[in-house]
Coordinates of N, CA and C in Angstrom, one line a residue:
M288 N -86.7 47.6 -149.0 CA -87.3 48.1 -149.2 C -87.5 49.9 -148.9
N289 N -88.7 50.2 -149.9 CA -89.0 51.6 -149.6 C -90.3 52.1 -149.0
L290 N -91.0 53.3 -149.0 CA -91.6 53.6 -147.8 C -93.0 52.5 -148.3
I291 N -93.4 52.2 -149.2 CA -94.5 51.8 -149.4 C -94.2 50.3 -149.1
E292 N -93.7 50.2 -149.1 CA -93.5 48.3 -148.8 C -93.6 48.6 -147.3
L293 N -92.4 49.2 -146.5 CA -91.7 49.4 -145.4 C -93.6 49.8 -144.6
S294 N -94.0 50.2 -144.9 CA -95.8 50.7 -144.4 C -96.6 49.1 -144.2
R295 N -96.2 48.6 -145.2 CA -97.2 47.6 -145.6 C -96.7 46.7 -144.8
A296 N -95.0 46.0 -143.9 CA -94.8 45.7 -143.0 C -95.3 45.2 -142.2
P297 N -95.9 46.5 -141.1 CA -96.4 46.6 -139.3 C -98.3 46.0 -139.6
H298 N -98.6 45.7 -140.5 CA -99.6 45.1 -141.0 C -99.9 43.8 -141.2
Q299 N -98.6 43.3 -142.4 CA -98.1 42.1 -142.4 C -97.4 40.8 -141.6
L300 N -97.3 42.1 -140.8 CA -96.5 41.4 -139.4 C -97.5 41.6 -138.0
R301 N -98.9 41.8 -138.4 CA -100.0 42.2 -136.8 C -99.0 42.9 -136.1
L302 N -99.0 44.0 -136.7 CA -98.1 45.1 -135.3 C -99.3 47.0 -135.7
G303 N -100.5 46.4 -135.1 CA -101.4 47.3 -135.3 C -101.2 48.5 -134.6
G304 N -100.8 48.7 -133.9 CA -100.2 49.7 -133.1 C -99.2 50.4 -133.6
M305 N -98.3 49.8 -134.4 CA -97.1 51.1 -134.8 C -97.6 51.4 -136.4
A306 N -98.8 50.6 -136.8 CA -98.6 51.1 -138.4 C -98.9 51.7 -139.0
P307 N -100.8 52.7 -137.9 CA -100.3 54.2 -138.2 C -99.5 55.2 -138.1
V308 N -98.7 55.2 -136.8 CA -98.0 55.8 -136.8 C -96.2 55.9 -137.7
L309 N -96.0 54.9 -138.3 CA -94.8 54.6 -138.3 C -94.0 56.0 -139.7
E310 N -95.4 56.6 -140.4 CA -94.1 58.1 -141.3 C -93.8 58.7 -140.3
T311 N -94.6 58.9 -139.5 CA -94.6 59.6 -138.6 C -93.5 59.8 -137.4
R312 N -93.5 58.9 -137.2 CA -92.1 58.2 -136.3 C -90.9 59.0 -137.2
L313 N -91.0 58.2 -138.2 CA -89.4 58.2 -138.9 C -89.5 60.0 -139.3
S314 N -90.6 60.9 -140.2 CA -90.2 61.9 -140.0 C -89.6 62.6 -138.6
Q315 N -90.2 61.9 -137.7 CA -90.0 63.1 -136.4 C -88.3 62.4 -136.1
A316 N -87.9 61.3 -136.5 CA -86.5 60.4 -136.2 C -85.6 61.3 -137.2
Q317 N -85.8 61.5 -138.8 CA -85.0 62.8 -139.0 C -84.8 64.2 -138.5
A318 N -86.4 64.5 -138.1 CA -85.8 65.7 -137.3 C -85.8 65.8 -136.7
E319 N -85.5 65.1 -135.7 CA -84.5 65.2 -134.8 C -83.2 64.5 -134.4
A320 N -82.9 63.9 -135.7 CA -81.7 63.4 -135.3 C -81.4 62.1 -134.4
M321 N -82.6 60.8 -134.6 CA -82.7 60.1 -133.9 C -81.8 59.7 -133.5
A322 N -81.4 58.4 -132.9 CA -80.1 57.3 -133.5 C -81.7 56.0 -133.4
P323 N -81.0 55.2 -134.0 CA -81.9 53.9 -134.4 C -82.2 53.2 -133.4
I324 N -82.0 53.0 -132.2 CA -82.4 51.8 -130.6 C -83.5 53.8 -130.6
D325 N -83.3 55.0 -130.7 CA -84.6 55.5 -130.0 C -85.4 55.7 -130.5
L326 N -85.3 55.5 -132.4 CA -86.7 54.8 -133.7 C -87.8 53.7 -133.0
I327 N -86.7 52.5 -132.9 CA -87.2 51.6 -132.9 C -88.0 51.3 -131.4
S328 N -87.4 51.9 -130.1 CA -87.9 52.3 -128.6 C -89.7 52.8 -129.2
R329 N -89.6 53.7 -129.5 CA -90.6 54.7 -129.9 C -91.6 53.2 -130.4
L330 N -91.2 52.9 -132.0 CA -92.3 52.1 -132.2 C -92.7 51.0 -131.2
A331 N -91.3 50.6 -130.5 CA -92.1 49.7 -129.4 C -92.9 49.9 -128.9
S332 N -92.9 51.0 -128.0 CA -94.0 51.1 -127.0 C -95.1 51.7 -128.1
D333 N -95.6 52.7 -129.6 CA -96.9 52.4 -130.3 C -97.3 51.0 -130.0
E334 N -96.4 50.2 -130.3 CA -97.4 49.1 -130.6 C -97.8 48.1 -128.9
V335 N -97.1 48.4 -128.0 CA -97.2 47.9 -126.8 C -98.0 49.0 -126.4
T336 N -98.0 49.7 -126.6 CA -99.5 50.9 -125.9 C -100.9 50.4 -126.7
R337 N -100.8 49.8 -127.6 CA -102.0 50.0 -128.1 C -102.5 48.3 -128.5
R338 N -101.7 47.9 -127.9 CA -102.3 46.3 -127.8 C -103.0 46.0 -126.6
T339 N -102.0 47.0 -125.0 CA -102.9 46.9 -123.6 C -103.6 47.7 -123.7
D340 N -104.1 48.6 -125.1 CA -105.3 49.6 -124.6 C -106.5 48.3 -125.4
R341 N -105.9 47.9 -126.4 CA -107.2 46.9 -127.0 C -107.1 46.2 -126.0
L342 N -106.4 45.4 -125.3 CA -106.4 44.1 -124.3 C -107.4 45.5 -123.6
L343 N -107.6 46.0 -123.0 CA -108.4 46.4 -121.5 C -110.1 46.9 -122.1
E344 N -109.9 47.4 -123.5 CA -111.0 48.0 -123.5 C -112.2 46.2 -123.7
R345 N -111.4 45.3 -124.7 CA -111.7 43.6 -125.0 C -112.7 43.0 -123.8
R346 N -111.8 43.9 -122.4 CA -112.3 42.8 -121.4 C -113.2 44.1 -120.5
R347 N -112.8 44.7 -121.1 CA -114.2 46.2 -120.2 C -115.7 45.8 -120.7
N348 N -116.1 45.1 -122.4 CA -116.3 44.7 -122.9 C -116.7 43.4 -122.8
Q349 N -116.5 43.0 -122.7 CA -116.4 41.5 -121.6 C -117.4 41.5 -120.5
A350 N -117.0 42.6 -119.7 CA -117.5 42.3 -118.1 C -119.0 42.7 -117.9
R351 N -119.3 43.7 -118.9 CA -120.4 44.4 -120.0 C -121.0 44.8 -118.3
F352 N -120.5 45.9 -118.4 CA -120.8 47.1 -117.1 C -122.3 47.5 -117.2
R353 N -123.3 47.3 -116.2 CA -124.0 48.5 -116.5 C -124.0 50.1 -116.8
D354 N -122.7 50.9 -116.4 CA -121.9 51.9 -115.7 C -121.0 51.7 -116.6
P355 N -120.4 51.8 -117.4 CA -118.8 51.7 -118.4 C -118.1 52.7 -117.2
D356 N -118.9 54.1 -116.7 CA -118.0 55.6 -116.8 C -118.4 55.1 -115.3
R357 N -118.4 54.6 -114.7 CA -118.2 54.6 -112.7 C -116.6 54.2 -112.6
T358 N -116.2 55.1 -112.3 CA -114.5 54.9 -111.2 C -114.9 56.3 -110.0
L359 N -113.7 55.7 -109.4 CA -113.3 55.8 -108.0 C -112.7 57.8 -108.1
D360 N -112.7 58.4 -109.4 CA -112.7 59.5 -109.6 C -113.9 60.3 -109.7
N361 N -115.1 59.9 -109.9 CA -116.2 60.2 -110.1 C -116.9 60.1 -108.9
F362 N -116.6 59.1 -107.8 CA -118.0 59.3 -107.2 C -117.3 60.0 -105.2
D363 N -118.5 60.6 -105.1 CA -118.6 62.0 -104.7 C -118.4 61.0 -102.8
F364 N -117.5 61.4 -102.5 CA -117.0 60.6 -101.4 C -117.9 61.6 -99.9
T365 N -117.8 62.5 -100.5 CA -118.0 64.0 -99.0 C -119.5 63.5 -98.7
F366 N -120.3 63.4 -100.2 CA -121.9 62.7 -99.3 C -122.0 61.7 -98.5
H367 N -121.0 60.5 -98.3 CA -120.4 59.0 -97.0 C -119.9 59.9 -96.6
P368 N -119.3 61.1 -95.6 CA -118.3 61.1 -95.1 C -118.1 60.1 -93.7
K369 N -118.8 59.5 -93.7 CA -118.2 58.0 -92.6 C -117.9 56.6 -93.9
M370 N -118.4 56.7 -94.5 CA -117.9 55.8 -95.6 C -116.4 54.8 -95.4
N371 N -116.2 53.7 -94.7 CA -114.9 53.3 -94.8 C -113.9 53.0 -96.2
R372 N -113.2 55.0 -96.8 CA -112.7 55.5 -98.0 C -111.3 54.2 -97.9
S373 N -110.9 54.3 -96.7 CA -109.5 53.4 -96.6 C -109.8 52.1 -97.1
L374 N -111.2 51.4 -96.7 CA -111.5 49.9 -97.4 C -111.7 50.7 -99.0
V375 N -112.2 50.8 -99.4 CA -112.7 51.2 -100.7 C -111.0 51.3 -101.6
F376 N -110.5 52.2 -101.2 CA -109.0 52.2 -102.1 C -108.1 50.6 -102.2
D377 N -108.2 50.1 -100.6 CA -107.4 49.1 -100.8 C -108.7 47.9 -101.6
L378 N -109.3 47.9 -101.5 CA -110.0 46.7 -102.5 C -109.9 47.3 -103.9
A379 N -109.7 48.6 -104.7 CA -109.1 48.8 -105.1 C -107.3 49.0 -106.3
T380 N -107.0 48.2 -105.5 CA -105.5 47.8 -105.4 C -106.0 46.3 -106.3
G381 N -106.7 45.8 -105.8 CA -107.0 44.4 -106.4 C -106.2 43.8 -105.0
A382 N -105.7 43.5 -104.1 CA -105.1 42.9 -103.1 C -106.5 41.8 -102.6
F383 N -107.5 42.0 -102.8 CA -108.6 40.9 -101.7 C -108.5 39.8 -103.2
I384 N -108.5 40.6 -104.6 CA -107.9 39.3 -105.5 C -107.5 38.2 -105.2
H385 N -105.9 38.4 -105.1 CA -104.9 37.8 -105.2 C -104.9 37.1 -104.0
K386 N -106.1 37.9 -103.2 CA -105.8 36.8 -101.7 C -107.7 35.8 -101.4
R387 N -108.2 36.1 -103.2 CA -109.5 35.5 -102.9 C -110.7 35.3 -102.1
E388 N -110.3 36.9 -101.8 CA -111.0 37.2 -100.8 C -112.6 38.0 -101.8
H389 N -113.6 37.7 -100.5 CA -115.1 38.1 -101.0 C -115.7 39.4 -100.0
V390 N -116.1 40.3 -100.6 CA -116.9 41.7 -100.5 C -118.2 42.0 -100.4
L391 N -119.0 42.7 -99.3 CA -120.4 42.5 -99.6 C -120.4 44.4 -99.1
F392 N -120.8 45.0 -100.1 CA -121.8 46.5 -100.3 C -122.7 46.2 -99.9
L393 N -123.2 46.9 -98.8 CA -124.8 46.9 -97.9 C -125.4 48.3 -97.5
G394 N -126.2 48.2 -98.3 CA -127.0 50.2 -97.5 C -128.4 50.0 -98.5
P395 N -129.3 50.8 -98.6 CA -129.9 51.2 -98.8 C -129.6 51.7 -100.3
G396 N -131.1 51.8 -101.1 CA -130.9 51.8 -102.9 C -130.7 53.7 -102.7
G397 N -129.9 54.0 -103.7 CA -129.2 55.2 -104.2 C -128.0 55.9 -103.0
T398 N -127.2 54.6 -102.5 CA -126.0 54.7 -101.8 C -124.9 54.4 -102.1
G399 N -124.8 54.5 -103.5 CA -123.2 54.5 -104.1 C -122.5 52.9 -104.2
K400 N -123.5 51.9 -103.6 CA -123.2 50.5 -104.2 C -122.8 49.9 -105.2
S401 N -123.4 50.0 -106.5 CA -123.0 49.4 -107.5 C -122.7 50.5 -108.7
H402 N -121.9 51.3 -108.2 CA -120.8 52.7 -109.1 C -119.7 52.3 -107.9
L403 N -119.1 52.0 -107.1 CA -118.4 51.2 -105.7 C -117.8 50.0 -106.6
A404 N -119.1 49.2 -106.9 CA -118.5 47.5 -107.5 C -118.4 48.4 -108.8
Q405 N -119.0 48.4 -109.4 CA -118.3 48.9 -111.1 C -116.8 49.6 -111.2
A406 N -116.1 50.5 -110.0 CA -115.3 51.6 -109.8 C -114.1 50.4 -109.3
I407 N -114.7 49.9 -108.9 CA -113.1 48.6 -108.0 C -113.2 47.3 -109.3
S408 N -114.5 47.6 -110.1 CA -113.4 46.8 -111.6 C -113.1 46.8 -111.9
Q409 N -113.5 48.2 -112.6 CA -111.9 49.0 -113.5 C -111.2 48.8 -112.9
A410 N -110.9 49.2 -112.1 CA -109.1 49.5 -111.5 C -108.5 47.5 -112.0
A411 N -109.7 46.7 -111.3 CA -109.5 45.5 -111.5 C -108.9 45.0 -112.5
I412 N -109.5 45.5 -113.4 CA -109.3 45.6 -114.7 C -108.0 45.7 -115.7
Q413 N -107.4 47.4 -114.6 CA -106.5 48.1 -115.6 C -105.3 46.6 -114.7
Q414 N -105.7 46.2 -113.7 CA -104.0 45.8 -113.5 C -104.5 44.3 -114.0
G415 N -105.1 44.0 -115.1 CA -104.7 42.2 -115.7 C -105.9 41.6 -115.4
F416 N -106.9 41.2 -114.3 CA -107.8 40.6 -114.1 C -109.0 40.7 -115.0
K417 N -110.0 39.0 -114.9 CA -110.7 39.7 -116.2 C -112.0 39.4 -115.3
V418 N -112.9 40.2 -115.7 CA -113.7 41.0 -114.6 C -115.1 39.9 -114.9
L419 N -115.9 40.0 -114.2 CA -117.7 39.7 -115.4 C -118.9 40.3 -114.2
Y420 N -119.7 41.5 -114.8 CA -120.2 42.0 -113.4 C -121.7 41.6 -114.3
R421 N -122.5 41.4 -113.2 CA -123.9 40.6 -113.5 C -124.9 41.7 -112.6
E422 N -126.6 41.9 -112.7 CA -127.4 42.5 -111.9 C -127.8 40.9 -111.6
T423 N -128.2 40.5 -110.0 CA -128.8 39.2 -109.6 C -129.3 38.7 -110.6
H424 N -131.0 39.3 -111.4 CA -131.9 38.3 -111.9 C -131.4 38.5 -113.0
I425 N -130.7 39.6 -113.9 CA -129.7 38.6 -115.2 C -128.7 37.7 -114.5
L426 N -127.6 37.6 -113.9 CA -127.4 36.5 -114.1 C -128.5 35.4 -114.1
L427 N -129.2 35.1 -112.7 CA -130.3 33.9 -112.4 C -131.1 33.4 -113.6
D428 N -130.9 34.7 -114.7 CA -131.6 34.8 -116.5 C -130.8 34.1 -117.2
E429 N -129.7 33.8 -117.1 CA -129.0 33.5 -117.9 C -128.7 32.6 -117.9
L430 N -128.8 32.3 -116.4 CA -128.3 30.5 -116.2 C -129.6 29.3 -116.5
A431 N -130.9 30.6 -116.4 CA -132.3 29.4 -116.3 C -132.1 29.3 -118.2
E432 N -131.3 30.4 -118.7 CA -132.0 30.3 -120.4 C -131.2 29.0 -120.3
A433 N -129.7 28.9 -120.0 CA -128.5 27.7 -120.4 C -129.3 26.3 -119.6
V434 N -129.9 26.3 -118.7 CA -130.6 25.1 -118.9 C -131.4 24.7 -119.6
T435 N -132.6 25.9 -120.7 CA -132.9 25.0 -121.7 C -131.9 24.8 -122.9
D436 N -131.3 25.9 -122.9 CA -130.1 25.7 -124.2 C -129.5 24.2 -123.8
D437 N -129.4 23.8 -122.5 CA -128.3 22.5 -122.1 C -126.9 22.8 -122.8
T438 N -127.2 24.1 -121.8 CA -125.1 24.6 -121.8 C -124.9 25.3 -120.2
R439 N -125.9 24.9 -120.0 CA -125.4 25.2 -118.0 C -124.6 24.4 -117.3
R440 N -123.9 23.8 -117.9 CA -122.0 23.3 -117.1 C -121.7 24.5 -118.0
E441 N -121.7 24.9 -118.7 CA -120.4 25.3 -119.2 C -120.9 27.4 -118.4
Y442 N -122.5 27.6 -119.1 CA -122.4 28.6 -118.3 C -122.1 29.0 -117.0
M443 N -121.7 27.7 -116.4 CA -121.9 27.7 -114.5 C -120.4 28.0 -114.6
E444 N -119.3 26.9 -115.4 CA -118.3 26.9 -115.4 C -117.3 28.9 -115.2
S445 N -118.1 29.2 -116.3 CA -117.3 31.0 -116.9 C -117.5 31.7 -115.8
V446 N -119.0 30.9 -115.0 CA -119.1 32.7 -113.8 C -118.4 32.1 -112.9
A447 N -117.8 30.1 -112.6 CA -117.8 30.1 -111.4 C -116.2 30.4 -111.6
T448 N -115.4 30.8 -112.2 CA -114.1 30.7 -113.0 C -113.9 31.7 -112.8
V449 N -114.2 32.7 -112.9 CA -113.7 34.5 -112.9 C -113.1 35.0 -111.8
P450 N -111.7 35.5 -112.3 CA -111.4 35.9 -111.8 C -112.1 36.9 -110.1
L451 N -112.5 37.4 -111.2 CA -113.9 38.6 -110.0 C -115.3 38.7 -110.6
L452 N -116.1 37.9 -109.9 CA -118.0 38.1 -110.0 C -117.9 39.5 -109.7
I453 N -119.1 40.5 -110.0 CA -119.6 40.9 -109.5 C -121.4 41.0 -109.4
I454 N -121.8 40.2 -108.6 CA -123.4 40.3 -108.5 C -123.8 41.8 -107.9
D455 N -124.4 42.3 -108.3 CA -125.1 43.5 -108.1 C -126.2 43.1 -107.9
D456 N -127.0 44.9 -107.3 CA -128.1 44.4 -106.7 C -129.1 43.0 -105.9
F457 N -128.5 43.0 -105.5 CA -128.8 41.4 -104.4 C -129.9 41.8 -104.0
G458 N -131.5 41.3 -104.1 CA -132.4 41.9 -103.6 C -133.5 42.7 -103.8
M459 N -133.2 43.6 -105.3 CA -134.0 44.5 -105.2 C -135.2 44.6 -106.5
R460 N -135.1 42.9 -107.0 CA -135.8 42.2 -107.6 C -136.9 40.6 -107.0
K461 N -138.1 40.6 -107.5 CA -138.2 39.1 -106.7 C -137.4 38.0 -108.2
L462 N -137.1 36.3 -107.0 CA -135.7 36.5 -107.6 C -136.5 34.3 -108.3
P463 N -136.4 33.7 -108.8 CA -136.9 32.7 -109.1 C -136.8 31.6 -108.5
H464 N -137.8 30.9 -108.1 CA -137.1 29.7 -107.0 C -135.8 29.1 -107.2
T465 N -135.5 29.2 -107.7 CA -134.1 28.0 -108.0 C -133.4 28.7 -107.3
A466 N -133.0 30.4 -107.3 CA -132.2 31.2 -106.8 C -131.1 31.0 -105.6
A467 N -131.8 30.3 -104.7 CA -131.0 30.2 -103.2 C -130.4 29.2 -104.0
E468 N -130.0 28.2 -104.8 CA -129.9 26.9 -104.7 C -128.9 27.0 -106.0
D469 N -128.6 28.3 -106.6 CA -128.0 28.1 -107.7 C -126.8 29.3 -107.7
L470 N -127.1 30.3 -106.7 CA -126.2 31.7 -105.8 C -125.7 30.4 -104.8
L471 N -126.1 29.8 -104.6 CA -125.4 29.1 -103.0 C -124.2 27.8 -104.5
E472 N -124.8 27.3 -105.7 CA -123.2 26.5 -105.9 C -122.6 27.5 -106.4
I473 N -123.4 29.1 -106.7 CA -121.7 30.0 -108.1 C -120.6 30.0 -106.0
I474 N -121.5 30.7 -104.9 CA -121.0 31.0 -104.5 C -119.6 29.6 -103.5
M475 N -119.9 28.7 -103.2 CA -119.6 27.4 -103.0 C -118.2 27.3 -104.2
R476 N -118.2 26.7 -105.6 CA -117.2 26.9 -106.8 C -116.3 28.1 -106.6
R477 N -116.8 28.9 -105.7 CA -115.8 30.3 -105.9 C -114.9 30.2 -104.5
Y478 N -115.2 29.6 -103.4 CA -114.8 29.9 -102.3 C -113.7 29.6 -102.3
E479 N -113.0 30.5 -102.1 CA -111.0 30.1 -101.2 C -110.9 30.0 -103.2
R480 N -111.3 30.2 -104.4 CA -110.7 30.1 -105.7 C -110.8 31.8 -105.8
F481 N -111.9 31.8 -106.0 CA -111.8 32.9 -106.4 C -112.8 34.1 -105.9
S482 N -112.5 35.8 -106.7 CA -113.1 36.9 -106.1 C -114.4 36.6 -106.4
T483 N -115.4 36.9 -105.4 CA -116.8 37.8 -105.3 C -117.1 39.0 -104.1
L484 N -117.7 40.1 -105.2 CA -118.9 41.0 -104.5 C -119.9 41.3 -104.4
L485 N -120.4 41.6 -103.9 CA -122.0 41.0 -104.4 C -122.6 42.3 -103.1
T486 N -123.5 43.2 -104.0 CA -124.2 44.3 -103.4 C -125.8 43.9 -103.7
S487 N -125.9 44.6 -102.2 CA -127.2 44.1 -101.6 C -128.2 45.4 -100.9
N488 N -129.5 45.8 -101.2 CA -129.9 47.0 -100.9 C -131.1 46.1 -99.3
R489 N -130.7 44.5 -99.2 CA -131.5 44.0 -97.8 C -130.4 43.7 -96.7
A490 N -130.5 44.0 -95.9 CA -130.0 43.4 -94.5 C -129.4 42.2 -94.5
V491 N -128.1 41.5 -94.3 CA -128.4 40.1 -94.7 C -129.3 39.0 -93.7
E492 N -129.8 40.0 -92.3 CA -130.9 39.0 -91.5 C -132.7 38.6 -92.5
D493 N -132.2 39.7 -93.7 CA -133.5 39.5 -94.2 C -133.4 38.4 -95.7
W494 N -132.0 38.5 -95.7 CA -131.4 37.4 -97.2 C -131.9 35.5 -97.5
G495 N -132.2 35.5 -95.4 CA -133.2 34.4 -96.2 C -134.9 34.5 -96.4
K496 N -135.6 35.0 -95.8 CA -136.7 35.0 -95.8 C -136.7 35.4 -97.7
L497 N -135.6 36.4 -98.2 CA -135.7 36.9 -99.5 C -135.5 35.8 -100.5
L498 N -135.2 34.9 -100.2 CA -134.5 33.5 -100.8 C -135.4 32.2 -100.5
G499 N -136.0 32.4 -99.1 CA -136.8 31.2 -99.0 C -135.8 29.8 -98.6
D500 N -135.2 30.0 -98.7 CA -134.1 29.4 -98.2 C -133.1 29.4 -97.0
V501 N -133.3 29.2 -95.4 CA -132.4 30.2 -94.9 C -131.4 29.2 -94.4
A502 N -131.2 28.0 -94.8 CA -130.7 27.1 -94.4 C -129.2 27.4 -96.0
A503 N -129.3 27.6 -96.8 CA -129.2 28.0 -98.1 C -128.1 29.0 -98.1
V504 N -129.3 30.2 -97.6 CA -128.3 31.3 -97.4 C -127.5 31.5 -96.1
S505 N -127.1 31.0 -95.2 CA -125.9 30.9 -94.1 C -125.1 30.3 -94.9
A506 N -125.8 29.1 -95.2 CA -124.0 28.9 -96.1 C -123.2 29.6 -97.1
M507 N -124.5 30.6 -98.3 CA -123.9 31.0 -98.4 C -122.7 32.4 -97.8
L508 N -123.6 32.8 -96.8 CA -123.0 33.9 -95.6 C -121.9 33.5 -95.4
D509 N -121.7 32.2 -94.8 CA -120.4 31.8 -94.1 C -119.7 31.7 -95.2
R510 N -119.8 31.3 -96.2 CA -118.3 31.3 -97.3 C -118.0 33.0 -97.6
L511 N -118.6 33.8 -97.6 CA -118.8 35.2 -98.5 C -117.7 36.1 -97.3
L512 N -118.2 35.6 -95.9 CA -117.9 36.3 -94.5 C -116.3 36.1 -93.9
H513 N -116.3 34.9 -94.4 CA -115.1 33.7 -93.8 C -114.1 34.3 -94.8
H514 N -113.8 35.1 -95.8 CA -112.8 35.6 -96.0 C -113.0 36.4 -97.2
G515 N -113.9 37.7 -95.9 CA -115.0 39.0 -96.3 C -114.3 39.9 -95.7
H516 N -114.4 41.1 -96.9 CA -114.8 42.5 -96.6 C -116.8 42.8 -96.6
V517 N -117.3 43.3 -95.7 CA -118.1 44.3 -95.4 C -118.1 45.7 -95.7
L518 N -118.9 46.4 -96.7 CA -118.5 48.6 -96.3 C -120.0 48.3 -96.6
K519 N -120.2 49.4 -95.3 CA -121.8 49.9 -95.4 C -121.3 51.0 -96.2
C520 N -123.1 51.6 -97.1 CA -123.5 52.4 -97.7 C -124.4 53.0 -97.0
G521 N -124.5 54.0 -97.1 CA -125.4 55.0 -96.3 C -125.5 55.7 -95.5
P522 N -126.4 56.3 -94.7 CA -128.5 56.2 -94.6 C -128.5 57.0 -96.1
R523 N -128.0 58.0 -96.2 CA -128.3 58.3 -97.5 C -128.4 58.1 -98.5
S524 N -129.4 58.3 -99.6 CA -129.6 58.1 -100.9 C -129.4 59.6 -101.9
W525 N -127.9 58.4 -103.1 CA -127.3 60.5 -103.5 C -128.8 60.2 -104.6
R526 N -128.9 59.8 -105.3 CA -130.4 59.6 -106.0 C -131.7 60.9 -105.1
T527 N -131.9 60.8 -104.5 CA -133.0 61.1 -103.9 C -132.2 62.9 -103.3
K528 N -130.8 62.9 -103.2 CA -130.2 64.4 -102.9 C -130.5 65.0 -104.0
T529 N -130.3 64.4 -105.2 CA -130.5 64.7 -106.9 C -131.5 65.4 -107.4
A530 N -132.7 64.4 -107.0 CA -133.7 64.5 -108.4 C -134.0 66.4 -107.9
P531 N -134.7 66.6 -108.9 CA -135.2 68.1 -108.5 C -136.5 68.0 -107.8
A532 N -136.5 69.7 -107.1 CA -137.6 69.7 -106.8 C -138.6 70.2 -106.9
S533 N -139.7 69.6 -106.4 CA -141.2 69.3 -107.3 C -142.0 70.1 -106.8

């Protein structure tokens, strides 16, 4: 097999990570008098790296983050010195997902809830978990569209079985009259099976009024808090701090 034929083989074998670096690795092997086992090891490592990177990118795209650049590295913990940092980093390990626990991030707008939720989700993806991120109103809009398309069962199944579901910005917008029933169904189906992280700018005492169904909210909170963690953010708003002076 000559070099041209050899360069085609990785593509034919679907070794997309090995193909673009094959000639470079062969030149390296000659220059360094590399042992065959070392050359094979380098090529295998190239392939594994490429596949891992593609899987992570695919899962990030599937999650559909609103702000895909949000990480713990670019979160300013000094702005909220009283925040429970230990809990944040514990959540980023993914242990709560393994334990099928839930998380509530509560606090005023602009205090970093969505940033942290997406950052923890990014860490979860790095650890191999599938994640779905939705703002609350978008989640409910998609569910309503699924009802119209007669695909509600399939959509609900996808939402109910993803290992980590992020429901962001609960309380930011007026919700449809079916919101309490739909959210309760999602939480009930995920309870003790999968993890949910919900952020809200409303105190839990206001949720009953917000959804117009105190009984449904009570049932939701009972399940979210039974195996759950609560992180309080604020009271200062990062967006207010960084707004230009008028």
